[in-house]
XYZ file of C-alpha atoms in Angstrom:
627
model
C 69.411 95.291 -30.191
C 69.751 91.742 -31.573
C 67.971 90.833 -34.765
C 65.317 87.903 -34.542
C 65.700 85.276 -37.179
C 62.594 83.407 -38.452
C 62.926 79.598 -38.283
C 62.399 77.873 -41.590
C 59.765 74.953 -41.395
C 60.944 71.452 -42.312
C 58.136 70.235 -44.509
C 59.822 66.934 -45.205
C 59.990 66.021 -41.533
C 56.392 67.027 -41.004
C 55.307 64.943 -43.956
C 57.225 61.938 -42.683
C 55.668 62.357 -39.184
C 52.174 62.604 -40.640
C 52.786 59.564 -42.800
C 53.989 57.549 -39.837
C 50.968 58.574 -37.745
C 48.626 57.767 -40.598
C 50.159 54.346 -41.044
C 49.898 53.640 -37.314
C 46.256 54.765 -37.257
C 45.450 52.652 -40.281
C 47.181 49.700 -38.673
C 45.136 50.170 -35.490
C 41.939 50.508 -37.513
C 42.900 47.491 -39.617
C 43.649 45.353 -36.603
C 40.412 46.455 -34.956
C 38.413 45.685 -38.073
C 40.225 42.359 -38.333
C 39.226 41.456 -34.796
C 35.650 42.517 -35.473
C 35.486 40.575 -38.729
C 37.115 37.580 -37.058
C 34.560 37.679 -34.234
C 31.733 38.090 -36.726
C 33.026 35.102 -38.650
C 33.316 33.080 -35.478
C 29.818 34.029 -34.308
C 28.059 33.679 -37.629
C 30.028 30.898 -39.303
C 32.178 28.861 -36.937
C 29.857 28.901 -33.896
C 26.615 29.361 -35.796
C 25.079 26.047 -34.749
C 25.926 26.569 -31.074
C 24.412 30.047 -30.896
C 21.479 28.986 -33.028
C 20.761 26.274 -30.454
C 21.017 28.791 -27.625
C 18.719 31.142 -29.445
C 16.186 28.415 -29.983
C 16.547 27.490 -26.316
C 15.444 30.976 -25.381
C 12.654 30.959 -27.950
C 11.570 27.295 -27.881
C 10.664 25.415 -24.708
C 10.044 21.699 -24.219
C 7.272 21.146 -21.677
C 6.518 17.731 -20.134
C 2.983 16.327 -20.349
C 1.801 13.974 -17.576
C 0.366 10.584 -18.607
C -3.051 9.385 -17.463
C -2.747 6.919 -14.596
C -3.933 3.382 -15.322
C -7.255 2.172 -13.958
C -7.604 -0.556 -11.333
C -10.385 -3.133 -11.745
C -11.575 -6.102 -9.729
C -11.655 -9.657 -11.103
C -15.116 -9.051 -12.623
C -14.273 -5.765 -14.359
C -15.633 -3.403 -11.710
C -13.593 -0.177 -11.542
C -11.911 0.220 -8.161
C -9.713 3.245 -8.927
C -10.395 5.728 -11.693
C -9.470 9.216 -12.877
C -12.223 11.810 -12.710
C -12.260 15.497 -13.658
C -11.917 17.886 -10.741
C -12.449 21.625 -10.958
C -10.187 24.327 -9.566
C -10.553 28.092 -9.406
C -7.481 29.756 -10.963
C -6.391 33.404 -11.065
C -3.969 35.050 -13.502
C -2.645 37.935 -11.321
C -1.651 40.323 -14.110
C -5.187 40.278 -15.526
C -6.760 41.289 -12.212
C -6.821 45.045 -11.499
C -7.524 44.862 -7.762
C -6.505 41.470 -6.365
C -7.606 42.157 -2.777
C -11.063 43.275 -3.842
C -11.385 40.243 -6.132
C -10.493 37.879 -3.299
C -13.051 39.544 -1.041
C -15.830 39.186 -3.608
C -14.899 35.567 -4.352
C -15.019 34.808 -0.623
C -18.628 35.953 -0.493
C -19.608 33.876 -3.525
C -17.671 30.655 -2.848
C -17.101 30.860 0.929
C -13.321 30.822 0.637
C -11.612 30.022 3.926
C -8.698 31.847 5.495
C -6.528 28.856 4.658
C -7.529 29.161 0.978
C -6.491 32.826 0.909
C -3.283 32.189 2.836
C -2.251 29.273 0.595
C -3.005 31.361 -2.498
C -0.838 34.282 -1.354
C 1.953 31.872 -0.508
C 1.723 30.301 -3.965
C 1.965 33.757 -5.583
C 5.474 34.231 -4.247
C 8.027 33.464 -6.916
C 5.329 32.825 -9.510
C 5.219 34.795 -12.768
C 2.209 37.069 -12.896
C 0.939 35.802 -16.221
C 0.700 32.183 -15.001
C -2.472 30.895 -13.329
C -2.438 30.167 -9.594
C -5.117 28.005 -7.943
C -7.030 29.577 -5.103
C -9.436 26.696 -4.499
C -9.329 23.089 -5.661
C -12.067 20.459 -5.653
C -14.929 22.772 -6.457
C -18.252 20.965 -6.355
C -20.893 21.328 -9.036
C -22.809 23.932 -7.041
C -19.705 26.099 -6.618
C -18.878 25.804 -10.319
C -22.410 26.919 -11.158
C -22.291 29.805 -8.671
C -19.077 31.122 -10.149
C -20.300 30.657 -13.738
C -23.182 33.060 -13.029
C -20.762 35.796 -11.890
C -17.772 34.986 -14.094
C -18.202 38.077 -16.299
C -17.409 40.213 -13.235
C -14.045 38.526 -12.734
C -11.567 39.015 -15.604
C -8.494 36.841 -15.099
C -10.389 34.305 -12.938
C -11.518 30.985 -14.418
C -12.572 27.446 -13.528
C -10.308 24.761 -14.977
C -10.591 20.967 -15.015
C -7.961 18.252 -14.596
C -7.981 14.522 -13.877
C -7.509 13.268 -10.330
C -7.593 9.819 -8.707
C -10.874 8.700 -7.216
C -11.765 5.586 -5.216
C -15.502 4.885 -5.593
C -15.608 2.270 -2.808
C -13.850 4.443 -0.249
C -12.865 2.688 2.965
C -13.813 -0.788 1.727
C -10.527 -1.250 -0.145
C -8.080 1.161 1.457
C -5.647 -1.351 2.938
C -5.479 -3.465 -0.203
C -5.696 -0.779 -2.879
C -3.881 2.029 -1.073
C -3.959 5.565 -2.468
C -1.966 8.239 -4.315
C -0.918 11.580 -2.865
C 1.338 14.527 -3.641
C 4.988 13.806 -4.431
C 7.079 14.983 -1.482
C 10.820 15.501 -1.020
C 11.366 11.902 0.038
C 9.554 10.593 -3.042
C 11.535 12.941 -5.279
C 14.808 11.771 -3.769
C 13.901 8.132 -4.398
C 12.944 8.935 -7.991
C 16.252 10.704 -8.535
C 18.198 7.797 -7.046
C 16.407 5.359 -9.337
C 16.776 7.609 -12.384
C 13.010 7.959 -12.864
C 12.668 11.645 -11.962
C 12.466 12.709 -15.639
C 9.422 10.470 -16.113
C 7.668 12.364 -13.296
C 8.470 15.847 -14.607
C 4.791 16.751 -15.022
C 3.299 14.373 -12.440
C 1.966 15.652 -9.137
C 0.907 12.392 -7.446
C 2.522 9.038 -6.701
C 1.355 5.776 -5.122
C 1.823 5.881 -1.366
C 0.252 2.667 -0.066
C -1.069 -0.702 -1.184
C -1.377 -1.734 -4.802
C -1.032 1.904 -5.917
C 2.457 1.918 -4.443
C 3.539 -1.643 -5.287
C 2.631 -1.327 -8.987
C 3.463 2.372 -9.338
C 5.704 1.793 -12.365
C 2.959 -0.017 -14.295
C 0.207 2.380 -13.331
C 2.078 5.634 -13.944
C 2.893 5.400 -17.667
C 5.487 7.454 -19.603
C 5.737 11.226 -19.801
C 5.029 13.069 -23.070
C 6.327 16.423 -24.348
C 5.137 19.452 -26.235
C 7.526 21.855 -27.958
C 6.294 25.454 -27.768
C 7.495 28.849 -28.942
C 7.642 31.552 -26.278
C 8.356 35.280 -26.274
C 11.004 37.063 -24.211
C 8.669 37.021 -21.197
C 8.095 33.281 -21.353
C 4.557 33.411 -22.748
C 3.556 30.547 -25.009
C 2.939 31.810 -28.547
C 2.279 28.532 -30.347
C 2.843 24.790 -30.192
C 5.468 23.491 -32.603
C 5.400 19.778 -31.846
C 3.557 17.370 -29.552
C 4.596 13.904 -28.384
C 1.678 12.380 -26.477
C 2.334 10.602 -23.170
C 1.846 6.849 -22.846
C -0.940 6.084 -20.356
C -0.293 3.699 -17.489
C -1.459 0.091 -17.678
C -4.956 -0.826 -16.540
C -4.486 -3.580 -13.976
C -6.962 -6.221 -12.831
C -6.938 -7.522 -9.259
C -7.985 -10.869 -7.858
C -10.177 -8.966 -5.408
C -13.921 -9.642 -5.596
C -15.465 -6.297 -4.660
C -18.854 -7.769 -3.821
C -17.266 -10.191 -1.372
C -15.123 -7.382 0.026
C -18.157 -5.161 0.628
C -20.029 -7.982 2.309
C -17.129 -8.640 4.670
C -16.986 -4.935 5.490
C -20.653 -5.021 6.473
C -20.053 -8.005 8.783
C -17.211 -6.334 10.674
C -18.852 -2.983 11.347
C -17.858 -1.684 14.774
C -15.176 -4.338 15.360
C -11.387 -4.284 15.257
C -10.760 -7.146 12.896
C -9.066 -8.546 9.816
C -10.205 -11.015 7.154
C -8.242 -12.726 4.375
C -9.950 -14.838 1.691
C -7.818 -16.621 -0.912
C -7.881 -19.346 -3.546
C -5.625 -22.084 -2.074
C -4.547 -23.494 -5.434
C -3.516 -20.177 -6.983
C -2.831 -17.874 -4.024
C -5.271 -15.341 -5.485
C -6.434 -12.897 -2.798
C -10.207 -12.599 -3.184
C -10.682 -10.303 -0.202
C -8.349 -8.480 2.162
C -10.068 -6.289 4.703
C -8.909 -4.546 7.871
C -11.324 -2.770 10.194
C -11.546 0.047 11.097
C -10.573 1.612 7.817
C -10.599 5.141 6.349
C -11.456 6.923 3.118
C -8.359 7.063 0.849
C -9.863 9.981 -1.097
C -8.908 12.196 1.857
C -5.239 11.855 0.870
C -5.535 12.437 -2.879
C -5.789 16.240 -2.690
C -3.886 16.612 0.581
C -5.465 15.596 3.862
C -6.177 18.376 6.353
C -4.278 18.507 9.633
C -7.525 17.988 11.524
C -8.458 14.841 9.600
C -4.955 13.385 9.882
C -4.783 14.021 13.623
C -8.145 12.289 13.908
C -6.775 9.178 12.197
C -3.623 9.161 14.322
C -5.478 9.582 17.596
C -8.200 7.032 16.841
C -8.163 4.146 19.291
C -8.989 1.742 16.476
C -5.697 2.539 14.653
C -7.271 2.655 11.180
C -3.932 3.413 9.491
C -2.668 -0.090 10.354
C -3.420 -2.894 7.913
C -4.339 -5.580 10.430
C -4.501 -8.252 7.729
C -0.802 -7.944 6.860
C 0.680 -5.930 9.734
C -1.350 -6.983 12.767
C 0.652 -9.405 14.931
C -1.409 -11.861 16.958
C -0.754 -15.140 18.725
C -1.996 -17.708 16.149
C -3.394 -19.821 19.010
C -4.932 -23.216 18.229
C -5.057 -22.601 14.462
C -1.517 -24.044 14.277
C -2.397 -27.366 15.903
C -3.012 -29.169 12.560
C 0.417 -27.965 11.361
C 2.170 -29.199 14.494
C 0.341 -32.512 14.133
C 1.936 -32.982 10.694
C 5.375 -32.220 12.145
C 4.856 -34.664 15.024
C 3.795 -37.386 12.593
C 6.773 -36.702 10.332
C 9.175 -36.800 13.284
C 7.719 -40.120 14.432
C 6.857 -38.733 17.860
C 3.175 -39.561 17.327
C 1.306 -41.924 15.008
C -2.318 -42.059 13.855
C -2.892 -44.526 16.704
C -1.164 -42.489 19.451
C -3.528 -41.682 22.322
C -3.299 -39.902 25.642
C -5.691 -39.069 28.441
C -6.500 -35.397 28.979
C -7.533 -34.639 32.571
C -7.385 -30.874 32.167
C -3.852 -30.211 33.410
C -0.310 -30.808 32.172
C 3.069 -30.659 33.903
C 6.644 -31.599 33.060
C 9.443 -32.973 35.243
C 11.312 -30.537 37.498
C 8.952 -27.659 36.700
C 6.394 -26.540 39.278
C 4.160 -24.713 36.805
C 1.033 -26.506 35.569
C -0.559 -25.776 32.202
C -4.303 -26.046 31.838
C -6.631 -27.145 29.098
C -9.370 -24.776 27.968
C -11.863 -27.387 29.213
C -11.499 -27.520 32.985
C -12.096 -31.263 33.377
C -10.277 -32.220 30.176
C -11.311 -34.238 27.112
C -10.490 -37.723 28.288
C -8.861 -40.091 25.798
C -7.797 -38.376 22.543
C -5.792 -39.260 19.463
C -4.292 -36.873 16.894
C -7.536 -36.391 14.929
C -9.740 -35.933 17.966
C -7.194 -33.591 19.573
C -7.670 -31.263 16.573
C -11.454 -31.678 16.579
C -11.815 -30.751 20.255
C -8.748 -28.468 20.253
C -7.116 -30.370 23.106
C -4.352 -28.253 24.598
C -2.845 -31.079 26.656
C -2.104 -33.212 23.580
C -0.198 -30.358 21.949
C 1.561 -29.283 25.159
C 3.007 -32.779 25.257
C 3.820 -32.758 21.543
C 5.645 -29.425 21.876
C 7.625 -30.787 24.838
C 8.713 -33.791 22.761
C 9.521 -31.761 19.649
C 11.522 -29.028 21.394
C 11.766 -25.405 20.330
C 14.507 -26.004 17.751
C 12.406 -28.462 15.736
C 9.271 -26.342 16.138
C 11.093 -23.236 14.944
C 12.603 -24.980 11.911
C 9.370 -26.702 10.849
C 7.064 -23.722 11.405
C 9.499 -21.490 9.533
C 8.940 -23.858 6.600
C 5.258 -22.962 6.849
C 6.180 -19.294 6.488
C 6.001 -18.077 10.089
C 8.525 -15.435 11.091
C 9.011 -14.319 7.479
C 7.272 -12.268 4.802
C 4.767 -14.134 2.655
C 5.753 -12.483 -0.632
C 2.373 -10.818 -1.176
C 2.415 -7.874 -3.576
C 2.080 -5.267 -0.829
C 4.883 -3.324 0.818
C 2.942 -3.012 4.084
C 3.630 -6.384 5.718
C 5.092 -7.539 9.042
C 7.099 -10.724 9.472
C 5.814 -11.666 12.946
C 7.823 -13.636 15.494
C 8.713 -17.320 15.217
C 10.500 -17.701 18.559
C 13.811 -19.476 18.980
C 16.641 -19.614 21.466
C 18.542 -16.960 19.546
C 15.501 -14.705 19.263
C 14.870 -14.755 23.007
C 18.530 -14.114 23.829
C 18.651 -11.181 21.399
C 15.392 -9.632 22.603
C 15.290 -10.367 26.322
C 18.924 -11.265 27.085
C 17.662 -14.461 28.729
C 18.126 -18.128 27.856
C 15.323 -20.302 26.517
C 13.629 -22.355 29.219
C 11.756 -25.587 28.645
C 8.693 -23.912 30.097
C 8.804 -21.423 27.204
C 8.255 -24.278 24.737
C 4.985 -25.598 26.182
C 2.675 -22.644 25.248
C 4.247 -22.534 21.778
C 2.542 -25.894 21.219
C -0.834 -24.128 21.201
C 0.321 -21.076 19.240
C 0.919 -18.834 22.235
C 3.908 -17.687 24.275
C 6.288 -15.548 22.231
C 4.782 -16.668 18.910
C 3.043 -13.958 16.844
C 1.818 -14.025 13.255
C -0.198 -11.903 10.880
C -3.581 -13.143 9.608
C -1.993 -13.360 6.163
C 0.776 -15.649 7.457
C -1.767 -17.944 9.118
C -3.781 -18.130 5.899
C -0.646 -18.849 3.871
C 0.312 -21.676 6.237
C -3.159 -23.227 5.989
C -2.917 -23.060 2.190
C 0.357 -24.993 2.372
C -1.445 -27.632 4.451
C -4.355 -27.771 1.979
C -1.903 -28.139 -0.924
C 0.043 -30.941 0.793
C 3.215 -28.902 1.142
C 3.093 -26.993 -2.130
C 3.776 -23.270 -1.588
C 1.813 -20.838 -3.729
C 2.434 -17.258 -2.660
C -0.513 -14.897 -2.071
C -1.107 -12.460 -4.903
C -3.489 -9.525 -5.297
C -2.679 -8.742 -8.950
C -4.550 -10.882 -11.455
C -3.138 -9.381 -14.651
C -2.801 -6.395 -16.973
C -5.651 -5.417 -19.255
C -4.932 -4.517 -22.892
C -8.072 -3.577 -24.805
C -10.476 -6.385 -23.883
C -7.856 -9.008 -23.096
C -6.100 -9.686 -19.795
C -2.502 -10.840 -19.650
C -2.578 -13.024 -16.534
C 0.242 -13.053 -14.017
C 1.882 -16.411 -13.463
C 1.748 -18.247 -10.153
C 4.384 -17.315 -7.604
C 5.730 -20.397 -5.889
C 8.443 -21.375 -3.429
C 10.245 -24.604 -2.569
C 7.648 -27.113 -1.280
C 7.737 -28.918 2.061
C 8.816 -32.518 1.526
C 7.281 -35.213 3.756
C 7.912 -38.913 4.226
C 4.255 -39.864 4.170
C 1.685 -37.851 2.218
C -1.077 -39.322 4.393
C 0.085 -37.133 7.251
C -1.412 -34.121 5.455
C -4.742 -35.900 5.111
C -4.790 -36.819 8.803
C -4.443 -33.186 9.874
C -7.061 -32.086 7.335
C -9.415 -34.800 8.577
C -9.105 -33.331 12.056
C -10.062 -29.892 10.668
C -13.071 -31.438 8.976
C -14.143 -32.895 12.308
C -13.971 -29.419 13.878
C -16.917 -28.471 11.667
C -18.723 -31.759 11.018
C -18.324 -33.897 14.138
C -21.695 -33.264 15.737
C -20.600 -34.740 19.055
C -17.567 -32.656 19.932
C -16.403 -30.524 16.954
C -15.620 -27.078 18.377
C -17.233 -25.219 15.433
C -20.098 -27.658 14.766
C -22.805 -25.250 15.954
C -21.690 -22.447 13.624
C -21.773 -24.692 10.536
C -24.827 -26.812 11.215
C -26.878 -27.428 8.077
C -24.515 -25.966 5.473
C -25.208 -27.033 1.862
C -21.454 -27.313 1.247
C -18.679 -29.256 2.957
C -15.990 -27.350 4.818
C -13.204 -27.704 7.346
C -11.656 -25.308 9.807
C -9.921 -24.627 13.066
C -10.827 -22.115 15.732
C -8.411 -20.353 18.045
C -8.691 -18.252 21.178
C -5.581 -16.158 21.805
C -5.025 -14.953 25.350
C -3.752 -11.398 25.739
C -2.148 -12.026 29.140
C -1.107 -14.924 31.378
C -3.608 -16.054 34.005
C -2.074 -16.916 37.382
C -2.032 -20.551 38.498
C -4.735 -20.079 41.121
C -6.976 -17.769 39.056
C -9.706 -18.314 36.478
C -10.129 -16.198 33.356
C -13.334 -14.140 33.568
C -14.102 -12.017 30.497
C -16.627 -9.975 32.467
C -13.999 -8.654 34.875
C -11.161 -8.191 32.374
C -10.592 -4.844 30.652
C -11.911 -4.833 27.091
C -8.469 -4.390 25.530
C -7.156 -7.474 27.398
C -9.902 -9.869 26.369
C -9.077 -12.823 24.155
C -8.715 -12.502 20.397
C -11.021 -14.765 18.391
C -9.497 -16.554 15.369
C -10.879 -18.928 12.783
C -9.271 -20.501 9.724
C -11.059 -22.683 7.228
C -11.654 -23.756 3.647
C -14.403 -25.137 1.420
C -15.449 -27.325 -0.230
C -13.486 -29.958 1.668
C -13.014 -32.284 -1.301
C -11.721 -29.602 -3.691
C -11.136 -26.282 -1.897
C -12.123 -23.155 -3.817
C -11.564 -20.684 -0.984
C -9.640 -20.510 2.264
C -9.909 -17.768 4.832
C -8.570 -16.419 8.097
C -10.581 -14.249 10.479
C -9.203 -12.378 13.495
C -11.480 -10.444 15.855
C -9.646 -8.417 18.472
C -10.859 -8.816 22.069
C -13.975 -10.681 20.924
C -13.606 -13.853 23.040
C -13.673 -17.468 21.891
C -12.889 -18.287 18.287
C -15.552 -20.958 17.841
C -18.323 -18.789 19.279
C -17.380 -15.456 17.694
C -15.153 -15.872 14.633
C -16.657 -19.129 13.308
C -20.173 -17.667 12.816
C -18.688 -14.875 10.689
C -16.824 -17.514 8.668
C -20.154 -19.295 8.115
C -21.736 -16.089 6.834
C -18.822 -15.462 4.451
C -19.033 -18.980 3.008
C -22.814 -18.816 2.714
C -22.439 -15.580 0.794
C -19.699 -16.947 -1.452
C -21.384 -20.239 -2.344
C -25.053 -19.252 -2.219
C -25.974 -15.581 -1.905
C -23.901 -13.626 -4.403
C -25.776 -11.840 -7.173
C -25.591 -13.458 -10.646
C -24.242 -10.284 -12.277
C -21.383 -9.395 -9.958
C -20.117 -6.619 -12.237
C -23.129 -4.459 -11.378
C -22.007 -3.737 -7.814
C -22.790 -0.162 -6.817
C -20.237 1.816 -4.761
């Protein structure tokens, strides 16, 4: 049997192995500690400022603060648009134990509608539970009082106030003043494209129409900021810094609210438009379109029912007839064409013709009629304006031709925007050969020119354009653009806007302006045959004007126009333009009444009432007008 030998242990080898393993372990530990120390150094020393900023970003928030919107005042200091406190009922969900039961009880107290509840539940989605959510806005005083009595039963529910736009004169100023409404996606996109979105970070409303839209930048102001400390749930713990917002500018308009309200009362029940301006400055004293609507409906979001009612209304209240309504200017352009004929040498102050009630041109079978069946007999340029002789101006248009008429009337502003400080404006149609070819694919015929001589045919213009053209005539060719803004108010001083002008119309003989204006004076003051003499009999002031009756359709050669048998919407539009006093005009105006009939019998009497009010009947203290 073999003998087992016991192996002798090699302590040296074991010691060397242990030493090597120890060194390797220490190296691993050393490297690991080195990495940790290096990272700690990087985090706490090298990148300290970066991580400190991130930490503060999680702890400190910068919240935008909306500026107060500027006020809008009339020329006498009457407030036309202001900011008033409105009350809303807000709920903080996490503070309400039983939300459904709370909503049920609130419904009984405040008569909440199904839409209120539905909108509230929709707003809850994606909203943090500690933030308030509105369940009802625009609480009235009675509702606020009713809730105040029961508030101790509703933890987490409160009434809060904020400022909202309010228009004290409602529908009287809608088309001039416009309104604000909620910022929508389209508005936000425009703000982003213009780089102004940061300035609207806390703003809910923006100007949508009228002056509110045109001067949005001035009225809005600049956003402010507050720096707050929040916890890990986003709750505000304290305010660290506050930079107040800069309020918007208070702007003053040329509008005279008392005159505007009076005009509104005159046009009740009619589809109409009225413009009143200062000829020398272009200041718009009144701009009214009827029917109108209450702009306050849009401030807090108009209901579907109310909006459908406005859209379906036969009176089209959403259209600003004063700047967007397109009407045949009719005989109101005869004084302007007279100036052109005189300048072209086609007529002189001594030129006469005999009006027998009908007019025809060579090689054309159609006959054009005068408004007076048997004609006006012998007329010159002044009398043709006084009696509104169609035959005289048919012949003048034939001699001038459409090219000259288009060029000269374009100088008076027809077929183009007037430059008024409103975005809602139409340019109308000043017909030409090119226009007809582009729109009807037909050539211009000589017969198309004849009705243009009395402001009919293809010619359309807005009441504002007609008024602007008459102002150019009053100013002997000087062009002062219409302007609603008077200036910006700072404390008690107003920084006035300068006049807006354009290149004047040059004439060979300045007396040609006076001749046309003399004809307009005869319209009112010639007691034998002035077409508006009856409306202005006995006025304590001197005035001048021109009536117009715009046909809505062409009457056949062998037919007579009978308003009694014509559908209401096809009856003639009544137009009147005028100014006063004649020697030194303070105001000019244009009136259009849709489907009202003759201009001298329907529009001129309203013009008389407006001038009587302006020169005689206004209250001494205009600033005390009540909304």
